mmCIF file of C-alpha atoms and ligand atoms in Angstrom:
data_model
loop_
_atom_site.group_PDB
_atom_site.id
_atom_site.type_symbol
_atom_site.label_atom_id
_atom_site.label_comp_id
_atom_site.label_asym_id
_atom_site.label_seq_id
_atom_site.Cartn_x
_atom_site.Cartn_y
_atom_site.Cartn_z
ATOM 1 C CA MET S 189 -10.697 5.188 -2.863
ATOM 2 C CA PRO S 190 -13.283 4.710 -0.073
ATOM 3 C CA GLY S 191 -12.158 5.956 3.293
ATOM 4 C CA SER S 192 -9.407 8.123 1.861
ATOM 5 C CA THR S 193 -11.024 11.406 2.954
ATOM 6 C CA ASP S 194 -9.464 11.208 6.420
ATOM 7 C CA ARG S 195 -6.006 10.685 4.919
ATOM 8 C CA PRO S 196 -3.402 13.153 6.206
ATOM 9 C CA ASP S 197 -1.812 15.577 3.797
ATOM 10 C CA THR S 198 1.544 13.899 3.297
ATOM 11 C CA ALA S 199 3.359 12.805 0.165
ATOM 12 C CA ARG S 200 4.370 9.479 1.714
ATOM 13 C CA LEU S 201 2.654 6.077 1.685
ATOM 14 C CA VAL S 202 1.129 6.166 5.154
ATOM 15 C CA ASP S 203 -1.727 4.021 6.431
ATOM 16 C CA ARG S 204 -4.261 4.441 9.209
ATOM 17 C CA HIS S 205 -2.335 2.055 11.481
ATOM 18 C CA GLY S 206 0.725 4.285 11.728
ATOM 19 C CA ARG S 207 2.943 2.539 9.179
ATOM 20 C CA THR S 208 4.795 4.088 6.224
ATOM 21 C CA ALA S 209 5.619 1.986 3.156
ATOM 22 C CA THR S 210 9.124 2.539 1.803
ATOM 23 C CA ASP S 211 9.851 -0.908 0.342
ATOM 24 C CA LEU S 212 8.391 -1.646 -3.106
ATOM 25 C CA ARG S 213 8.103 -5.229 -4.393
ATOM 26 C CA VAL S 214 7.789 -5.270 -8.176
ATOM 27 C CA SER S 215 6.753 -8.398 -10.028
ATOM 28 C CA LEU S 216 8.425 -8.377 -13.448
ATOM 29 C CA THR S 217 6.556 -11.382 -14.815
ATOM 30 C CA ASP S 218 4.200 -14.096 -13.613
ATOM 31 C CA ARG S 219 6.026 -16.713 -15.715
ATOM 32 C CA CYS S 220 8.573 -19.166 -14.389
ATOM 33 C CA ASN S 221 11.075 -21.744 -15.612
ATOM 34 C CA LEU S 222 10.644 -23.947 -12.530
ATOM 35 C CA ARG S 223 7.465 -25.559 -11.237
ATOM 36 C CA CYS S 224 7.956 -25.724 -7.478
ATOM 37 C CA THR S 225 5.201 -28.023 -6.282
ATOM 38 C CA TYR S 226 4.038 -25.592 -3.553
ATOM 39 C CA CYS S 227 3.873 -22.699 -6.002
ATOM 40 C CA MET S 228 2.674 -23.944 -9.404
ATOM 41 C CA PRO S 229 1.065 -26.959 -11.040
ATOM 42 C CA GLU S 230 3.182 -28.961 -13.496
ATOM 43 C CA GLN S 231 1.595 -27.372 -16.557
ATOM 44 C CA GLY S 232 2.150 -23.847 -15.228
ATOM 45 C CA LEU S 233 -0.644 -21.317 -14.787
ATOM 46 C CA ASP S 234 -2.681 -19.179 -17.174
ATOM 47 C CA TRP S 235 0.038 -16.600 -17.868
ATOM 48 C CA LEU S 236 -0.873 -12.961 -18.280
ATOM 49 C CA PRO S 237 -1.318 -12.057 -21.951
ATOM 50 C CA LYS S 238 1.495 -9.812 -23.191
ATOM 51 C CA PRO S 239 -0.618 -6.656 -23.642
ATOM 52 C CA ALA S 240 -1.684 -6.917 -20.000
ATOM 53 C CA VAL S 241 1.908 -6.736 -18.780
ATOM 54 C CA LEU S 242 3.399 -3.303 -18.182
ATOM 55 C CA THR S 243 5.894 -2.259 -20.831
ATOM 56 C CA ASP S 244 9.406 -1.305 -19.728
ATOM 57 C CA GLU S 245 8.522 2.383 -20.047
ATOM 58 C CA GLU S 246 5.344 1.976 -17.991
ATOM 59 C CA LEU S 247 7.162 -0.015 -15.344
ATOM 60 C CA VAL S 248 10.003 2.466 -14.980
ATOM 61 C CA ARG S 249 7.563 5.365 -14.882
ATOM 62 C CA LEU S 250 5.642 3.797 -11.979
ATOM 63 C CA ILE S 251 8.844 3.033 -10.076
ATOM 64 C CA ASP S 252 9.918 6.636 -10.710
ATOM 65 C CA VAL S 253 6.627 7.854 -9.185
ATOM 66 C CA ALA S 254 7.199 5.612 -6.152
ATOM 67 C CA VAL S 255 10.766 6.753 -5.611
ATOM 68 C CA THR S 256 10.565 10.449 -6.426
ATOM 69 C CA ARG S 257 7.049 11.267 -5.110
ATOM 70 C CA LEU S 258 6.205 8.656 -2.480
ATOM 71 C CA GLY S 259 9.413 8.118 -0.538
ATOM 72 C CA VAL S 260 10.148 4.544 -1.637
ATOM 73 C CA THR S 261 13.797 3.783 -0.818
ATOM 74 C CA ASP S 262 14.075 0.074 -1.647
ATOM 75 C CA VAL S 263 12.954 -1.743 -4.779
ATOM 76 C CA ARG S 264 12.883 -5.549 -4.855
ATOM 77 C CA PHE S 265 12.345 -7.221 -8.228
ATOM 78 C CA THR S 266 10.590 -10.553 -8.164
ATOM 79 C CA GLY S 267 8.018 -12.637 -10.006
ATOM 80 C CA GLY S 268 7.407 -15.370 -11.272
ATOM 81 C CA GLU S 269 11.032 -15.601 -12.257
ATOM 82 C CA PRO S 270 12.406 -12.064 -12.732
ATOM 83 C CA LEU S 271 15.341 -13.239 -14.871
ATOM 84 C CA LEU S 272 12.799 -14.197 -17.559
ATOM 85 C CA ARG S 273 11.910 -10.536 -18.110
ATOM 86 C CA PRO S 274 13.266 -9.413 -21.500
ATOM 87 C CA ARG S 275 15.646 -6.414 -21.334
ATOM 88 C CA LEU S 276 15.867 -6.739 -17.552
ATOM 89 C CA GLU S 277 19.261 -5.053 -17.407
ATOM 90 C CA ASP S 278 17.820 -1.983 -19.190
ATOM 91 C CA VAL S 279 15.042 -1.731 -16.605
ATOM 92 C CA LEU S 280 17.588 -2.010 -13.786
ATOM 93 C CA ALA S 281 19.801 0.657 -15.312
ATOM 94 C CA ALA S 282 16.838 3.023 -15.685
ATOM 95 C CA VAL S 283 15.844 2.525 -12.037
ATOM 96 C CA ALA S 284 19.464 2.963 -10.917
ATOM 97 C CA ALA S 285 19.469 6.342 -12.672
ATOM 98 C CA LEU S 286 16.573 7.669 -10.553
ATOM 99 C CA GLU S 287 17.278 10.447 -8.046
ATOM 100 C CA PRO S 288 17.455 9.552 -5.219
ATOM 101 C CA ARG S 289 18.756 6.171 -6.319
ATOM 102 C CA PRO S 290 16.827 3.381 -4.536
ATOM 103 C CA ARG S 291 18.540 0.276 -3.182
ATOM 104 C CA MET S 292 17.797 -2.539 -5.646
ATOM 105 C CA SER S 293 17.570 -6.247 -4.924
ATOM 106 C CA MET S 294 16.086 -9.285 -6.636
ATOM 107 C CA THR S 295 14.513 -12.565 -5.555
ATOM 108 C CA THR S 296 15.325 -15.309 -8.059
ATOM 109 C CA ASN S 297 15.362 -19.071 -8.348
ATOM 110 C CA GLY S 298 18.951 -18.632 -9.516
ATOM 111 C CA ILE S 299 18.956 -21.199 -12.314
ATOM 112 C CA THR S 300 20.208 -18.746 -14.931
ATOM 113 C CA LEU S 301 22.059 -16.466 -12.529
ATOM 114 C CA ALA S 302 25.575 -17.760 -13.234
ATOM 115 C CA ALA S 303 25.602 -16.229 -16.707
ATOM 116 C CA ARG S 304 23.786 -13.061 -15.658
ATOM 117 C CA ALA S 305 25.229 -12.014 -12.303
ATOM 118 C CA ARG S 306 27.962 -9.701 -13.600
ATOM 119 C CA GLY S 307 25.655 -7.958 -16.049
ATOM 120 C CA LEU S 308 23.006 -7.467 -13.369
ATOM 121 C CA ALA S 309 25.570 -5.927 -11.011
ATOM 122 C CA ALA S 310 26.879 -3.703 -13.809
ATOM 123 C CA ALA S 311 23.311 -2.533 -14.504
ATOM 124 C CA GLY S 312 22.968 -1.458 -10.871
ATOM 125 C CA LEU S 313 21.547 -4.412 -8.931
ATOM 126 C CA ASP S 314 22.857 -4.334 -5.356
ATOM 127 C CA ARG S 315 21.876 -7.753 -3.970
ATOM 128 C CA VAL S 316 20.136 -11.040 -4.652
ATOM 129 C CA ASN S 317 17.997 -13.462 -2.653
ATOM 130 C CA VAL S 318 18.206 -16.940 -4.146
ATOM 131 C CA SER S 319 15.547 -19.520 -3.330
ATOM 132 C CA LEU S 320 16.884 -22.953 -2.449
ATOM 133 C CA ASP S 321 14.817 -25.483 -0.533
ATOM 134 C CA THR S 322 17.012 -28.566 -0.743
ATOM 135 C CA LEU S 323 20.618 -29.619 -1.324
ATOM 136 C CA VAL S 324 19.678 -33.143 -2.430
ATOM 137 C CA PRO S 325 19.712 -33.307 -6.252
ATOM 138 C CA ALA S 326 16.890 -35.866 -6.628
ATOM 139 C CA ARG S 327 14.764 -33.942 -4.172
ATOM 140 C CA PHE S 328 15.425 -30.681 -5.974
ATOM 141 C CA ALA S 329 14.294 -32.297 -9.233
ATOM 142 C CA GLU S 330 11.123 -33.558 -7.590
ATOM 143 C CA LEU S 331 10.359 -30.344 -5.726
ATOM 144 C CA THR S 332 10.931 -27.964 -8.638
ATOM 145 C CA ARG S 333 10.111 -30.506 -11.379
ATOM 146 C CA ARG S 334 13.419 -29.581 -13.063
ATOM 147 C CA ASP S 335 16.859 -31.153 -12.525
ATOM 148 C CA ARG S 336 18.740 -27.870 -12.028
ATOM 149 C CA LEU S 337 20.326 -27.883 -8.572
ATOM 150 C CA ASP S 338 23.852 -27.454 -9.978
ATOM 151 C CA ASP S 339 22.749 -24.354 -11.846
ATOM 152 C CA VAL S 340 21.419 -22.762 -8.652
ATOM 153 C CA LEU S 341 24.654 -23.532 -6.817
ATOM 154 C CA ALA S 342 26.663 -22.011 -9.675
ATOM 155 C CA GLY S 343 24.356 -18.991 -9.624
ATOM 156 C CA LEU S 344 24.986 -18.457 -5.917
ATOM 157 C CA ALA S 345 28.761 -18.585 -6.384
ATOM 158 C CA ALA S 346 28.544 -16.203 -9.349
ATOM 159 C CA ALA S 347 26.483 -13.757 -7.294
ATOM 160 C CA VAL S 348 29.267 -13.577 -4.701
ATOM 161 C CA ASP S 349 31.902 -13.115 -7.423
ATOM 162 C CA ALA S 350 29.849 -10.313 -8.958
ATOM 163 C CA GLY S 351 29.594 -8.508 -5.606
ATOM 164 C CA LEU S 352 25.810 -8.918 -5.253
ATOM 165 C CA ALA S 353 26.285 -9.052 -1.492
ATOM 166 C CA PRO S 354 25.126 -9.990 1.014
ATOM 167 C CA VAL S 355 23.817 -13.013 -0.891
ATOM 168 C CA LYS S 356 20.713 -14.306 0.885
ATOM 169 C CA VAL S 357 19.167 -17.753 0.527
ATOM 170 C CA ASN S 358 15.417 -18.302 1.067
ATOM 171 C CA SER S 359 14.206 -21.759 2.084
ATOM 172 C CA VAL S 360 10.704 -23.070 2.653
ATOM 173 C CA LEU S 361 10.590 -26.289 4.667
ATOM 174 C CA MET S 362 7.731 -28.711 4.098
ATOM 175 C CA ARG S 363 6.783 -31.610 6.321
ATOM 176 C CA GLY S 364 7.820 -34.958 4.926
ATOM 177 C CA VAL S 365 9.530 -33.271 1.956
ATOM 178 C CA ASN S 366 12.614 -31.382 3.165
ATOM 179 C CA ASP S 367 12.013 -30.767 6.869
ATOM 180 C CA ASP S 368 15.191 -32.730 7.675
ATOM 181 C CA GLU S 369 17.332 -30.138 5.875
ATOM 182 C CA ALA S 370 17.325 -27.180 8.284
ATOM 183 C CA VAL S 371 20.770 -28.057 9.626
ATOM 184 C CA PRO S 372 22.432 -29.033 6.289
ATOM 185 C CA LEU S 373 21.097 -25.863 4.633
ATOM 186 C CA LEU S 374 22.460 -23.673 7.425
ATOM 187 C CA ARG S 375 25.837 -25.445 7.412
ATOM 188 C CA PHE S 376 26.051 -25.021 3.626
ATOM 189 C CA CYS S 377 25.243 -21.293 3.850
ATOM 190 C CA VAL S 378 27.517 -20.541 6.812
ATOM 191 C CA GLU S 379 30.457 -22.206 5.050
ATOM 192 C CA ARG S 380 29.964 -20.037 1.977
ATOM 193 C CA GLY S 381 28.988 -16.773 3.639
ATOM 194 C CA TYR S 382 25.370 -16.808 2.414
ATOM 195 C CA GLN S 383 22.694 -15.456 4.776
ATOM 196 C CA LEU S 384 20.021 -18.124 5.159
ATOM 197 C CA ARG S 385 16.391 -17.275 5.939
ATOM 198 C CA PHE S 386 13.700 -19.862 6.465
ATOM 199 C CA ILE S 387 10.205 -18.774 5.406
ATOM 200 C CA GLU S 388 7.080 -20.337 6.878
ATOM 201 C CA GLN S 389 4.860 -21.631 4.112
ATOM 202 C CA MET S 390 1.862 -19.342 3.551
ATOM 203 C CA PRO S 391 -1.625 -19.968 2.104
ATOM 204 C CA LEU S 392 -0.819 -18.574 -1.348
ATOM 205 C CA ASP S 393 -0.672 -21.698 -3.504
ATOM 206 C CA PRO S 394 -2.953 -21.954 -6.534
ATOM 207 C CA GLN S 395 -3.983 -25.461 -5.515
ATOM 208 C CA HIS S 396 -5.278 -24.134 -2.148
ATOM 209 C CA GLY S 397 -3.551 -27.100 -0.550
ATOM 210 C CA TRP S 398 -1.968 -25.207 2.375
ATOM 211 C CA ASP S 399 -2.705 -26.745 5.736
ATOM 212 C CA ARG S 400 -1.713 -24.913 8.925
ATOM 213 C CA ASP S 401 -1.315 -28.141 10.847
ATOM 214 C CA ARG S 402 1.167 -29.491 8.306
ATOM 215 C CA MET S 403 3.195 -26.290 8.075
ATOM 216 C CA VAL S 404 6.725 -26.444 9.515
ATOM 217 C CA THR S 405 6.724 -23.670 12.117
ATOM 218 C CA ALA S 406 9.463 -21.248 13.125
ATOM 219 C CA GLU S 407 9.528 -22.941 16.521
ATOM 220 C CA GLU S 408 10.227 -26.330 14.957
ATOM 221 C CA ILE S 409 12.911 -24.876 12.684
ATOM 222 C CA LEU S 410 14.659 -23.184 15.601
ATOM 223 C CA ALA S 411 14.458 -26.347 17.688
ATOM 224 C CA ALA S 412 16.097 -28.343 14.895
ATOM 225 C CA LEU S 413 18.827 -25.735 14.394
ATOM 226 C CA GLY S 414 19.408 -25.501 18.149
ATOM 227 C CA GLU S 415 20.429 -29.170 18.175
ATOM 228 C CA ALA S 416 23.433 -28.426 15.978
ATOM 229 C CA PHE S 417 24.255 -24.739 16.456
ATOM 230 C CA GLU S 418 24.453 -22.247 19.269
ATOM 231 C CA LEU S 419 21.939 -19.527 18.339
ATOM 232 C CA THR S 420 21.678 -16.168 20.110
ATOM 233 C CA PRO S 421 19.256 -13.375 19.149
ATOM 234 C CA GLU S 422 20.991 -10.775 17.015
ATOM 235 C CA PRO S 423 21.244 -7.517 18.960
ATOM 236 C CA GLY S 424 19.780 -4.330 17.518
ATOM 237 C CA GLU S 425 16.563 -3.065 16.013
ATOM 238 C CA ARG S 426 14.618 -5.292 13.608
ATOM 239 C CA GLY S 427 12.810 -2.334 12.007
ATOM 240 C CA GLY S 428 10.497 -3.379 9.165
ATOM 241 C CA ALA S 429 12.604 -6.484 8.415
ATOM 242 C CA PRO S 430 10.421 -9.604 8.335
ATOM 243 C CA ALA S 431 13.173 -11.974 9.470
ATOM 244 C CA GLU S 432 13.956 -12.498 13.131
ATOM 245 C CA ARG S 433 17.677 -13.126 13.112
ATOM 246 C CA TRP S 434 20.030 -15.160 15.241
ATOM 247 C CA LEU S 435 23.817 -15.150 15.440
ATOM 248 C CA VAL S 436 25.223 -18.599 14.656
ATOM 249 C CA ALA S 437 27.939 -19.647 17.114
ATOM 250 C CA GLY S 438 28.337 -16.057 18.284
ATOM 251 C CA GLY S 439 28.470 -14.612 14.729
ATOM 252 C CA PRO S 440 29.268 -13.082 12.366
ATOM 253 C CA ALA S 441 27.157 -15.694 10.519
ATOM 254 C CA THR S 442 23.408 -15.261 11.020
ATOM 255 C CA VAL S 443 20.241 -17.178 10.287
ATOM 256 C CA GLY S 444 16.798 -15.636 9.881
ATOM 257 C CA VAL S 445 13.312 -17.025 10.259
ATOM 258 C CA ILE S 446 10.394 -15.304 8.554
ATOM 259 C CA ALA S 447 7.473 -16.520 10.640
ATOM 260 C CA SER S 448 4.732 -14.852 8.618
ATOM 261 C CA VAL S 449 2.099 -17.222 10.002
ATOM 262 C CA THR S 450 3.026 -17.996 13.618
ATOM 263 C CA ARG S 451 4.694 -14.661 14.500
ATOM 264 C CA PRO S 452 3.262 -12.149 12.026
ATOM 265 C CA PHE S 453 5.181 -8.906 11.633
ATOM 266 C CA CYS S 454 2.278 -6.965 10.082
ATOM 267 C CA ALA S 455 2.540 -4.156 12.680
ATOM 268 C CA ALA S 456 5.979 -3.242 11.319
ATOM 269 C CA CYS S 457 5.244 -3.907 7.623
ATOM 270 C CA ASP S 458 6.750 -1.298 5.280
ATOM 271 C CA ARG S 459 5.807 -2.940 1.933
ATOM 272 C CA THR S 460 3.839 -1.908 -1.089
ATOM 273 C CA ARG S 461 3.481 -4.182 -4.113
ATOM 274 C CA LEU S 462 3.108 -3.744 -7.865
ATOM 275 C CA THR S 463 2.126 -6.737 -10.001
ATOM 276 C CA ALA S 464 3.421 -7.349 -13.525
ATOM 277 C CA ASP S 465 0.048 -6.201 -14.895
ATOM 278 C CA GLY S 466 0.169 -2.904 -13.049
ATOM 279 C CA GLN S 467 -2.065 -3.642 -10.057
ATOM 280 C CA LEU S 468 -1.170 -2.196 -6.680
ATOM 281 C CA ARG S 469 -1.527 -4.356 -3.597
ATOM 282 C CA ASN S 470 -0.891 -3.144 -0.062
ATOM 283 C CA CYS S 471 -0.452 -6.708 1.258
ATOM 284 C CA LEU S 472 0.346 -10.198 -0.073
ATOM 285 C CA PHE S 473 -3.075 -11.161 1.275
ATOM 286 C CA SER S 474 -5.074 -8.191 -0.059
ATOM 287 C CA ARG S 475 -8.482 -9.019 -1.480
ATOM 288 C CA SER S 476 -8.533 -5.844 -3.566
ATOM 289 C CA GLU S 477 -6.141 -4.046 -5.897
ATOM 290 C CA THR S 478 -5.763 -0.573 -7.375
ATOM 291 C CA ASP S 479 -5.534 -0.563 -11.168
ATOM 292 C CA LEU S 480 -2.582 1.724 -11.924
ATOM 293 C CA ARG S 481 -2.243 0.347 -15.433
ATOM 294 C CA ALA S 482 -5.702 1.547 -16.462
ATOM 295 C CA ALA S 483 -5.023 4.981 -14.976
ATOM 296 C CA LEU S 484 -1.638 5.202 -16.651
ATOM 297 C CA ARG S 485 -2.961 4.094 -20.050
ATOM 298 C CA SER S 486 -5.805 6.565 -19.891
ATOM 299 C CA GLY S 487 -3.419 9.473 -19.455
ATOM 300 C CA ALA S 488 -3.100 10.034 -15.694
ATOM 301 C CA SER S 489 -0.366 12.445 -14.631
ATOM 302 C CA ASP S 490 2.446 11.356 -12.318
ATOM 303 C CA GLU S 491 0.789 13.164 -9.427
ATOM 304 C CA GLU S 492 -2.557 11.456 -10.145
ATOM 305 C CA LEU S 493 -0.796 8.077 -10.147
ATOM 306 C CA ALA S 494 0.953 8.989 -6.894
ATOM 307 C CA ASP S 495 -2.360 9.885 -5.318
ATOM 308 C CA LEU S 496 -3.952 6.574 -6.338
ATOM 309 C CA TRP S 497 -0.953 4.874 -4.723
ATOM 310 C CA ARG S 498 -1.414 6.873 -1.500
ATOM 311 C CA GLY S 499 -5.090 5.854 -1.401
ATOM 312 C CA ASN S 500 -4.132 2.208 -1.817
ATOM 313 C CA ALA S 501 -1.619 2.439 1.033
ATOM 314 C CA TRP S 502 -4.055 4.257 3.318
ATOM 315 C CA ALA S 503 -6.585 1.413 2.975
ATOM 316 C CA LYS S 504 -4.102 -1.233 4.167
ATOM 317 C CA ALA S 505 -5.554 -3.631 6.761
ATOM 318 C CA ALA S 506 -3.896 -3.921 10.155
ATOM 319 C CA GLY S 507 -2.917 -7.542 9.527
ATOM 320 C CA HIS S 508 -3.267 -10.467 7.129
ATOM 321 C CA GLY S 509 -5.753 -12.292 9.361
ATOM 322 C CA ILE S 510 -4.577 -15.817 8.455
ATOM 323 C CA ASP S 511 -5.672 -16.915 11.919
ATOM 324 C CA SER S 512 -9.090 -15.244 11.820
ATOM 325 C CA ASP S 513 -12.293 -17.135 10.995
ATOM 326 C CA GLY S 514 -13.078 -14.877 8.054
ATOM 327 C CA PHE S 515 -9.727 -15.439 6.309
ATOM 328 C CA HIS S 516 -9.950 -15.999 2.560
ATOM 329 C CA GLN S 517 -6.905 -16.772 0.490
ATOM 330 C CA PRO S 518 -6.422 -14.128 -2.220
ATOM 331 C CA ASP S 519 -7.369 -15.065 -5.789
ATOM 332 C CA ARG S 520 -3.865 -14.457 -7.109
ATOM 333 C CA PRO S 521 -1.273 -17.070 -6.185
ATOM 334 C CA MET S 522 2.154 -16.002 -4.897
ATOM 335 C CA SER S 523 3.784 -16.279 -8.335
ATOM 336 C CA ALA S 524 1.319 -13.772 -9.833
ATOM 337 C CA ILE S 525 1.603 -11.321 -6.920
ATOM 338 C CA GLY S 526 5.366 -11.308 -6.588
ATOM 339 C CA GLY S 527 6.781 -13.089 -3.580
HETATM 340 N N1 SAM M 665 10.930 -17.269 -8.764
HETATM 341 C C1 SAM M 665 11.619 -16.518 -7.761
HETATM 342 C C2 SAM M 665 12.088 -17.390 -6.635
HETATM 343 O O1 SAM M 665 11.647 -18.528 -6.549
HETATM 344 O O2 SAM M 665 12.880 -16.899 -5.843
HETATM 345 C C3 SAM M 665 10.830 -15.349 -7.228
HETATM 346 C C4 SAM M 665 9.362 -15.572 -6.952
HETATM 347 S S1 SAM M 665 8.997 -16.783 -5.698
HETATM 348 C C5 SAM M 665 7.228 -16.713 -5.676
HETATM 349 C C6 SAM M 665 9.553 -15.893 -4.258
HETATM 350 C C7 SAM M 665 9.684 -16.720 -2.994
HETATM 351 O O3 SAM M 665 8.407 -17.108 -2.572
HETATM 352 C C8 SAM M 665 10.498 -17.995 -3.112
HETATM 353 O O4 SAM M 665 11.513 -17.982 -2.136
HETATM 354 C C9 SAM M 665 9.502 -19.090 -2.845
HETATM 355 O O5 SAM M 665 10.084 -20.188 -2.166
HETATM 356 C C10 SAM M 665 8.516 -18.377 -1.969
HETATM 357 N N2 SAM M 665 7.183 -18.967 -1.941
HETATM 358 C C11 SAM M 665 6.406 -19.399 -2.964
HETATM 359 N N3 SAM M 665 5.220 -19.844 -2.514
HETATM 360 C C12 SAM M 665 5.250 -19.693 -1.166
HETATM 361 C C13 SAM M 665 4.327 -19.962 -0.110
HETATM 362 N N4 SAM M 665 3.134 -20.479 -0.342
HETATM 363 N N5 SAM M 665 4.696 -19.658 1.152
HETATM 364 C C14 SAM M 665 5.917 -19.126 1.420
HETATM 365 N N6 SAM M 665 6.821 -18.842 0.480
HETATM 366 C C15 SAM M 665 6.508 -19.135 -0.796
HETATM 367 FE FE1 SF4 M 666 8.962 -20.337 -9.918
HETATM 368 FE FE2 SF4 M 666 9.759 -19.106 -7.696
HETATM 369 FE FE3 SF4 M 666 7.324 -20.278 -7.846
HETATM 370 FE FE4 SF4 M 666 9.462 -21.841 -7.808
HETATM 371 S S1 SF4 M 666 8.810 -20.421 -6.163
HETATM 372 S S2 SF4 M 666 7.711 -22.029 -9.244
HETATM 373 S S3 SF4 M 666 10.925 -20.628 -8.893
HETATM 374 S S4 SF4 M 666 7.987 -18.506 -8.986
#
């Protein structure tokens, strides 16, 4: 890895900007059973061929390396749609058996969660984030190209029943599509005890249709919420958490805004990412990857894999540079990186 010679002698995933990665995002698959318009075209994408995807054994081995050699404490499973991964519960159980046991969460569209929530919790999953951009059935069908809103709502309720708490809801607002739903979404979540987080739309769509001027900003979202709710900044340290959080009506309910574009939190980023085909990325917006799958399949030892990972972390850029002139959207769309 170029530039790795000045890397300090530490086992952890440090970079040259003073950050340490402890939060691993693992994409379990690039496939999905929804087709959210901002994420995928109607016909889907060119899915990874099966041999390219890490096997369960390969996946668990890499997570083991991250947890036992590199100081990763949190593992978030995502995709694509992570619930489409065959034998998911076995993977979760194997990760839950690692020492020290990492905290495990999952980001899902929730449409098959109702039937799975208990089994996921029994396998060791601690929490879920469920993506929900609208509460209007016809809009949901248009936005995701599938008429499945009721299934998501049932999935959310089942997650609470299964103890996958706190249940978080992720919403992306889009101008002229669902930007009138900030208040209804927050009311819905507060009433049910879900923690809502709005995410600014990022330039990660395969269609390259993102337009900064059309993006609904954190400022606009907060202004809309402020019309209906009393919001006060949540006291305490934010740490590496991407969401700025506010107490709703004095608490305990909260709402978060992940302003990746207008208020980037790169300086506090503690993430490292592994794609379903075994490529390491130190940022959603990386233009390069480290091929752990090739190393693993050609017989690398755990310590050699760990060292490749450290080199990848060390090369992390200071920020994503969305606002800089030289910004190029990465080749992989969000669904193939793991959002
Ligand atoms: N399929 C799962 C889901 O939808 O939760 C997990 C993967 S999805 C890519 C993860 C999250 O990324 C979702 O909350 C989705 O709304 C969000 N997302 C997708 N494309 C995005 C974009 N361009 N900007 C911001 N968030 C995006
Ligand atoms: Fe699938 Fe999630 Fe992308 Fe929607 S946002 S198409 S659910 S991967």
